[in-house]
PDB file of C-alpha atoms in Angstrom:
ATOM      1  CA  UNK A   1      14.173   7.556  -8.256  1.00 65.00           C
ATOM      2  CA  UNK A   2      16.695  10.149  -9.172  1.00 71.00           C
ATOM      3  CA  UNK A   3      18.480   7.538 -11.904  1.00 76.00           C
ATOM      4  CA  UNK A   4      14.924   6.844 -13.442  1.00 79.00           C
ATOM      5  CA  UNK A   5      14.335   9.858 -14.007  1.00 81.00           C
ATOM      6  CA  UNK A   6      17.186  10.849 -15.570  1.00 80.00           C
ATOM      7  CA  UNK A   7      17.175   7.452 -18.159  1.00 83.00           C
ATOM      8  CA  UNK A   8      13.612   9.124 -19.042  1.00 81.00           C
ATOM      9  CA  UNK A   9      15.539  12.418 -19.619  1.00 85.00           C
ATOM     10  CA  UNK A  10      18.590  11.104 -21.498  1.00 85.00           C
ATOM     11  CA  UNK A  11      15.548   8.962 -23.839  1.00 87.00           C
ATOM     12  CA  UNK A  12      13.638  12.448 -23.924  1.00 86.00           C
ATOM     13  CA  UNK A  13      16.448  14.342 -25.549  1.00 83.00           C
ATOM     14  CA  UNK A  14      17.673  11.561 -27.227  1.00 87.00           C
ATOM     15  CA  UNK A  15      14.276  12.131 -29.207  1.00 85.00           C
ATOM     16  CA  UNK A  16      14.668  15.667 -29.595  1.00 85.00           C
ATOM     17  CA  UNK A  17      18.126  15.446 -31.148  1.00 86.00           C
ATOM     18  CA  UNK A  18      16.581  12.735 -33.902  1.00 89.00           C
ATOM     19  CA  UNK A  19      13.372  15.126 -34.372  1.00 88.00           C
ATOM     20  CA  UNK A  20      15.685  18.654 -34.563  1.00 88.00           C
ATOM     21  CA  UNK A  21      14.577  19.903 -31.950  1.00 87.00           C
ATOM     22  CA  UNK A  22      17.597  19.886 -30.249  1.00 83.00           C
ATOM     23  CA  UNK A  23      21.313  19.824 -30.678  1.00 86.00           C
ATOM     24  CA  UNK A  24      22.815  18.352 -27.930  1.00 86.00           C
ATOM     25  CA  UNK A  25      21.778  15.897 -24.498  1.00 84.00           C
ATOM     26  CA  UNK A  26      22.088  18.181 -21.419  1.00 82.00           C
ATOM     27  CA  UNK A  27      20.405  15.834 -19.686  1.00 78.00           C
ATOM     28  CA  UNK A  28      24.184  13.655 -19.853  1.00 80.00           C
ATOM     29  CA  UNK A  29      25.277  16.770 -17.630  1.00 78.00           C
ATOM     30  CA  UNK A  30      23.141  15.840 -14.919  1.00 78.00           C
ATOM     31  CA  UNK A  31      25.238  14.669 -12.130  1.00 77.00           C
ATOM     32  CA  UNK A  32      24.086  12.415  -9.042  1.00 70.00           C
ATOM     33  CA  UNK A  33      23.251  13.971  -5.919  1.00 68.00           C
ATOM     34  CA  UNK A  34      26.206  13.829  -3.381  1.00 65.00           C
ATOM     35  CA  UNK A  35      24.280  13.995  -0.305  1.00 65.00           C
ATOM     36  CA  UNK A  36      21.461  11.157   0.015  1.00 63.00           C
ATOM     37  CA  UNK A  37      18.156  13.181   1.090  1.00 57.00           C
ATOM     38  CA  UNK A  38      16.583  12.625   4.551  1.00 59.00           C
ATOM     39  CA  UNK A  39      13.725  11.254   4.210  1.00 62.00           C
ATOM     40  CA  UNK A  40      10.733  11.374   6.648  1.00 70.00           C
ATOM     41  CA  UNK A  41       9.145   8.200   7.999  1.00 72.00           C
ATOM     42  CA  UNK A  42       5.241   8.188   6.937  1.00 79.00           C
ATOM     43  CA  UNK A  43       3.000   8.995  10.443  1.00 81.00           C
ATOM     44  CA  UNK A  44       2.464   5.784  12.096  1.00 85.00           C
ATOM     45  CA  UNK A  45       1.422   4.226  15.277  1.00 84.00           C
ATOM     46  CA  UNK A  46       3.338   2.613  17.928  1.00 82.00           C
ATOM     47  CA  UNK A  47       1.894  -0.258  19.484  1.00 85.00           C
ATOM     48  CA  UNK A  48       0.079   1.113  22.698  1.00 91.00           C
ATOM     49  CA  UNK A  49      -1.438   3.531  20.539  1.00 92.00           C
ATOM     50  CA  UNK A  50      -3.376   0.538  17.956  1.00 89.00           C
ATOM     51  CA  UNK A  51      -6.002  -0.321  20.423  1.00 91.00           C
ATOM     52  CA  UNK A  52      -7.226   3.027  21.051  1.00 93.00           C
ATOM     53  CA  UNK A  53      -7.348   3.762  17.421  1.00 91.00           C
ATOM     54  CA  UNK A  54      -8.721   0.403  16.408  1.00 88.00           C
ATOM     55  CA  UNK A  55     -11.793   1.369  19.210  1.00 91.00           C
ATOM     56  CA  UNK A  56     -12.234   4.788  17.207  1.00 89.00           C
ATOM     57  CA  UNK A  57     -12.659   2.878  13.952  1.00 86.00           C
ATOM     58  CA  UNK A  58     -15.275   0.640  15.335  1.00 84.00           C
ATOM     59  CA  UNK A  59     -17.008   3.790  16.989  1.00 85.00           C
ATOM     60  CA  UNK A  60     -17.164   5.873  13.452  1.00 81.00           C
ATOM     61  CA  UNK A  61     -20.597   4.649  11.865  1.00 76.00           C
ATOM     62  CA  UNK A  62     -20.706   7.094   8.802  1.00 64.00           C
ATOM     63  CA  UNK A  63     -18.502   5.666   6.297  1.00 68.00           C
ATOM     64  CA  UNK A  64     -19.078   3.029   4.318  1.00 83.00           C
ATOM     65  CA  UNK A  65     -18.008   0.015   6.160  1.00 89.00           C
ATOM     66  CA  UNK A  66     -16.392  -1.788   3.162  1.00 91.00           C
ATOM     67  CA  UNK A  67     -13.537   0.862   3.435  1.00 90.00           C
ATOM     68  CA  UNK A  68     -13.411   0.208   7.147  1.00 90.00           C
ATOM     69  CA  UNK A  69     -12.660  -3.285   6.616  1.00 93.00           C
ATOM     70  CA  UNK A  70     -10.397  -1.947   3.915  1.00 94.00           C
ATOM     71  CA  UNK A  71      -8.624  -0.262   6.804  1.00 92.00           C
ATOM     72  CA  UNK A  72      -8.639  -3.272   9.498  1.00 92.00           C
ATOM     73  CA  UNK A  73      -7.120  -5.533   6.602  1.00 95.00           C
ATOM     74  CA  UNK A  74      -4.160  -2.653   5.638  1.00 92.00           C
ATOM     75  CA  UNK A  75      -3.476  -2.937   9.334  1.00 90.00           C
ATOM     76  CA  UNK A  76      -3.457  -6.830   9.807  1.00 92.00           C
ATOM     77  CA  UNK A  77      -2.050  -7.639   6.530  1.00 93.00           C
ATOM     78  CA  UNK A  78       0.578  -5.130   6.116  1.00 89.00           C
ATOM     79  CA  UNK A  79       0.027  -4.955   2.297  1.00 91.00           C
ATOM     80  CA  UNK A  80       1.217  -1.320   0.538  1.00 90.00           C
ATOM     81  CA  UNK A  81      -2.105   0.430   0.351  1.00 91.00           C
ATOM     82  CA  UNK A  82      -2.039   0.090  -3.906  1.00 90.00           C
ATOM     83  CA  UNK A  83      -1.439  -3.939  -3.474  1.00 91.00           C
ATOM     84  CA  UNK A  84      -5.044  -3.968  -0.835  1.00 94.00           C
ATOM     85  CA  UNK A  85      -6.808  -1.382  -3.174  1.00 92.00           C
ATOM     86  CA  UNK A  86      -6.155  -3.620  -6.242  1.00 92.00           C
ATOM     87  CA  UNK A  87      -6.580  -6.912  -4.937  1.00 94.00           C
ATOM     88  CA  UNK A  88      -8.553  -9.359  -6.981  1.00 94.00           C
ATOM     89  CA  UNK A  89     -11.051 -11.434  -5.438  1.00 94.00           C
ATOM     90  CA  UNK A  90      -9.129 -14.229  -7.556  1.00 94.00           C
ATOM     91  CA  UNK A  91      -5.783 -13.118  -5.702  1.00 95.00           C
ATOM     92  CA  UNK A  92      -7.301 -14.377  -2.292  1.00 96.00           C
ATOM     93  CA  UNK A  93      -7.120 -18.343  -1.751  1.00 96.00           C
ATOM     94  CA  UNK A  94      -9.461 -19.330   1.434  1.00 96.00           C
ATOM     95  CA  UNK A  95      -8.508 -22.835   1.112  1.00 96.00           C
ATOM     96  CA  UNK A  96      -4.874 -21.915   1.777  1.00 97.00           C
ATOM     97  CA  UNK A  97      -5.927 -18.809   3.599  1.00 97.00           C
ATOM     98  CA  UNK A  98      -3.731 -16.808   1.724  1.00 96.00           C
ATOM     99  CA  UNK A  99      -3.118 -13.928  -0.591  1.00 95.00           C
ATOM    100  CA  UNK A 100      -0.693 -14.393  -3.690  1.00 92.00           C
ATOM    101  CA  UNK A 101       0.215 -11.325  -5.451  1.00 88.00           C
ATOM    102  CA  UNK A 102       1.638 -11.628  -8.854  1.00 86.00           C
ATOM    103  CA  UNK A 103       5.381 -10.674  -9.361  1.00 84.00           C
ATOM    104  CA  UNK A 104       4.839  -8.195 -11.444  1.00 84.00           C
ATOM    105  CA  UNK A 105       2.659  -5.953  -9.216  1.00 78.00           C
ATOM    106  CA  UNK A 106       5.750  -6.225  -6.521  1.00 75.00           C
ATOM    107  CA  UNK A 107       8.832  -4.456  -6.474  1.00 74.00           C
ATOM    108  CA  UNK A 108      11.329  -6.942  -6.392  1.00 76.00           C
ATOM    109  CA  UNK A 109       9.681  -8.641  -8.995  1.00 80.00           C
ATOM    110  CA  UNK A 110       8.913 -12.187  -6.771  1.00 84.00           C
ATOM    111  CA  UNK A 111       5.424 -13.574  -6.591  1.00 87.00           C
ATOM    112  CA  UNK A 112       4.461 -12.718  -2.540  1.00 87.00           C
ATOM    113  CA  UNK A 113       2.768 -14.842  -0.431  1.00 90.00           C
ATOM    114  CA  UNK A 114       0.874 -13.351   2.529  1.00 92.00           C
ATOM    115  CA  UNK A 115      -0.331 -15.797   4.545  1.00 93.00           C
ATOM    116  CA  UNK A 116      -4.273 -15.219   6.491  1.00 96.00           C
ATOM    117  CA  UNK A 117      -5.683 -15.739  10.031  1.00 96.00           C
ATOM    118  CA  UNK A 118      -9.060 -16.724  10.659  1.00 97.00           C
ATOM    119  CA  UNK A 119     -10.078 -13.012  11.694  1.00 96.00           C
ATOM    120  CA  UNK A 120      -8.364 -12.070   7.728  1.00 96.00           C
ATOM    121  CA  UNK A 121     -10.419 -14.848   6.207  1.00 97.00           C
ATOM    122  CA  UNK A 122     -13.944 -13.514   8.223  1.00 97.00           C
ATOM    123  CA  UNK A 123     -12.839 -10.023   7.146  1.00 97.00           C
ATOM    124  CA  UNK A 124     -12.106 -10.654   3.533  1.00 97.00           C
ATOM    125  CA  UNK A 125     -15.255 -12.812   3.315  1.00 97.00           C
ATOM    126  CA  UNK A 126     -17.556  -9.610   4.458  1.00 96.00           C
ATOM    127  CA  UNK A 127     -15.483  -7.494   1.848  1.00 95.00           C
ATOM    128  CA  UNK A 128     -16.693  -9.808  -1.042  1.00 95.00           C
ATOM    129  CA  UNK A 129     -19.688  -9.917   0.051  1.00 94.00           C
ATOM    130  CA  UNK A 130     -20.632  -6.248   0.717  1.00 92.00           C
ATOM    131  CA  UNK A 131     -18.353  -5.451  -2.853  1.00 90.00           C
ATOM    132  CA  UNK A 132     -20.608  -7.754  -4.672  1.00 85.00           C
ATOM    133  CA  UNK A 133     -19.934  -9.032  -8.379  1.00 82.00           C
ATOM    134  CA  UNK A 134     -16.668  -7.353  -9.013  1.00 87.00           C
ATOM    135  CA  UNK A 135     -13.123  -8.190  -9.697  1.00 91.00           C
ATOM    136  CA  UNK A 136     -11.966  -6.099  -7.240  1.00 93.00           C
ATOM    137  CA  UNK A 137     -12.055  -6.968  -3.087  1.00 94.00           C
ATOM    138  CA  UNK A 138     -12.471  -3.291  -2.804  1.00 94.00           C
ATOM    139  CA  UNK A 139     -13.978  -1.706  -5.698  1.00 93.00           C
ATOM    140  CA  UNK A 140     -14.810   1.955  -6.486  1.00 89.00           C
ATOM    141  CA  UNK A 141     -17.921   3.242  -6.723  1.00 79.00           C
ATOM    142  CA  UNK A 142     -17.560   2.602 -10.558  1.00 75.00           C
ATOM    143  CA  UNK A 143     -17.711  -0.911 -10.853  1.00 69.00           C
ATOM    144  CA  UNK A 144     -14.794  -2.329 -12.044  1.00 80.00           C
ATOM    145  CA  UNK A 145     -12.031  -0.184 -11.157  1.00 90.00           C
ATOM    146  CA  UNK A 146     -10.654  -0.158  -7.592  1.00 92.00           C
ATOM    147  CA  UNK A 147     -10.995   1.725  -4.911  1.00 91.00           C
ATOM    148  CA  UNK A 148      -9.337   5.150  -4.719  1.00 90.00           C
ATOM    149  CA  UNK A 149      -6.254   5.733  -3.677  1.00 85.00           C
ATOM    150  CA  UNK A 150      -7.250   8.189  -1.189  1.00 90.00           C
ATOM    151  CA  UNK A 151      -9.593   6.498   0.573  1.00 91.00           C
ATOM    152  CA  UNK A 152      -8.096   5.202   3.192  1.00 92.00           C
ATOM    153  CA  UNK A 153      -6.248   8.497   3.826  1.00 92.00           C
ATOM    154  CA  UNK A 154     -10.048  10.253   4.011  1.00 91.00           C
ATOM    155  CA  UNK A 155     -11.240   7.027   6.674  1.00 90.00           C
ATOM    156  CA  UNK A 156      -8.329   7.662   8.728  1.00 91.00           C
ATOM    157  CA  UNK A 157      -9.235  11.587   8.878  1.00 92.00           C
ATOM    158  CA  UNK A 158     -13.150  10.934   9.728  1.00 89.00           C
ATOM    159  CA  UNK A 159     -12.138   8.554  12.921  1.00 88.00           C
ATOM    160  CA  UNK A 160      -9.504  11.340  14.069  1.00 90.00           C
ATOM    161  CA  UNK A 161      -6.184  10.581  13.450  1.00 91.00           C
ATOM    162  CA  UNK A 162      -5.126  12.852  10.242  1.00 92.00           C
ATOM    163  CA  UNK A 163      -1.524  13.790  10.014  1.00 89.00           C
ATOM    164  CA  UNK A 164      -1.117  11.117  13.164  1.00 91.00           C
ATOM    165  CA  UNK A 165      -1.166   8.081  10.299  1.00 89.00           C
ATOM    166  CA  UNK A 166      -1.493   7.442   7.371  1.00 89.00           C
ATOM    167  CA  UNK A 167      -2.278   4.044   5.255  1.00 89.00           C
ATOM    168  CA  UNK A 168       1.427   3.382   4.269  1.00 89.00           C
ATOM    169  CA  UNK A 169       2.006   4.045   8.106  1.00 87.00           C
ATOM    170  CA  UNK A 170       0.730   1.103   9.315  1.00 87.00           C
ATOM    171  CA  UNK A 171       3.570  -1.252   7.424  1.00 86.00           C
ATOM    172  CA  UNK A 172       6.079   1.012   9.281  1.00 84.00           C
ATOM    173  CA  UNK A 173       4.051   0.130  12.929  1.00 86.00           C
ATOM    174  CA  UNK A 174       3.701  -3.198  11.650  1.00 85.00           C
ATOM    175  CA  UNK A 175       7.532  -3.451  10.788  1.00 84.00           C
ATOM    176  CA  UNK A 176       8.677  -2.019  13.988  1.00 85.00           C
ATOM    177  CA  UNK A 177       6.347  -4.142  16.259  1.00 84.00           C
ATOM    178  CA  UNK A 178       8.053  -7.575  14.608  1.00 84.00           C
ATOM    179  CA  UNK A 179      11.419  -6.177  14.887  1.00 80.00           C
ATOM    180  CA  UNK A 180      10.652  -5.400  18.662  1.00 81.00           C
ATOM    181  CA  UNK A 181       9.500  -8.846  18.939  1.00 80.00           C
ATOM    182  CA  UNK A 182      12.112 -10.046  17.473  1.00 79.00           C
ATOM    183  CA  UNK A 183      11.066 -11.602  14.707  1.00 76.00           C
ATOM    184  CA  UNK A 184      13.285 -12.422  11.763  1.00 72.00           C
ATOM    185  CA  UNK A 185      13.771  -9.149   9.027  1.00 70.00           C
ATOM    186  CA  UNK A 186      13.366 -11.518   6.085  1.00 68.00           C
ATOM    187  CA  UNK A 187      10.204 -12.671   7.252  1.00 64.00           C
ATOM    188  CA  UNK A 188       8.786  -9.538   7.495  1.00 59.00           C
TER     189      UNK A 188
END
């Protein structure tokens, strides 16, 4: 954001001044932008449009079909892309059929509970198994590190739908198809 970036600034000179490098913080100068910037919704899907993109996905044969379970679960969960990429087999609890990630990987710094359906748990279970011994649900092709953060993105572009969605999207269709159902904005 605009104010963390200008703490890392204000710290930057800050250094400068104590090395001699500089004389004075201009970075103090920097004033906060009046206007707030528009800014653009990521592509996503409305409703109507999930079943005939969830039909593509199932037709595409060529990519590896760990990352198109990746993408099924980033739709049905509603995770940000970097919590599903990162998820530790250890974060997923079939018993409770659900997924707790740590408050520290979340923004608002609260542990977050997502709870699983039966076609989750099936879905998660596959991902294990095709990932094999790793920490990771979705691992890179390097063991032990997960999978890229682009990934997704390049799955979305082999079944068709580049620039018409994009991982991050599908929290905004998800999002909008609660709230048109009505359901409760905390709970979502």
């Amino acid at each position: 954001t605009f104010r963390k970036c200008k703490q890392h600034m204000i710290a930057a000179y800050k250094n400068a001044i104590r090395h001699g490098e500089c004389s004075e913080n201009i970075a103090n100068l920097i004033e906060f932008p009046q206007k707030r910037i528009a800014r653009e919704n990521y592509p996503h899907l409305l409703s109507k449009d999930l079943p005939e993109f969830f039909a593509a996905l199932e037709n595409y044969r060529a990519v590896n079909p760990l990352y198109l379970i990746a993408l099924k679960l980033q739709i049905l969960t509603a995770l940000r892309p970097s919590e599903l990429r990162t998820l530790k087999q250890v974060d997923i609890n079939f018993r409770k059929k659900e997924i707790i990630i740590a408050a520290d990987k979340m923004k608002m710094g609260k542990p977050h509970i997502v709870p699983l359906t039966q076609q989750m748990v099936v879905l998660f279970k596959e991902a294990i198994r095709l990932a094999g011994v790793n920490e990771f649900v979705f691992p890179n092709r390097q063991l032990n590190k997960p999978m890229s953060d682009g990934t997704l993105a390049h799955v979305i572009k082999f079944v068709g739908y580049k620039g018409r969605v994009s991982p991050h999207g599908f929290r905004h269709s998800f999002s909008t198809i609660m709230h048109e159902k009505e359901y409760n904005s905390q709970h979502i």
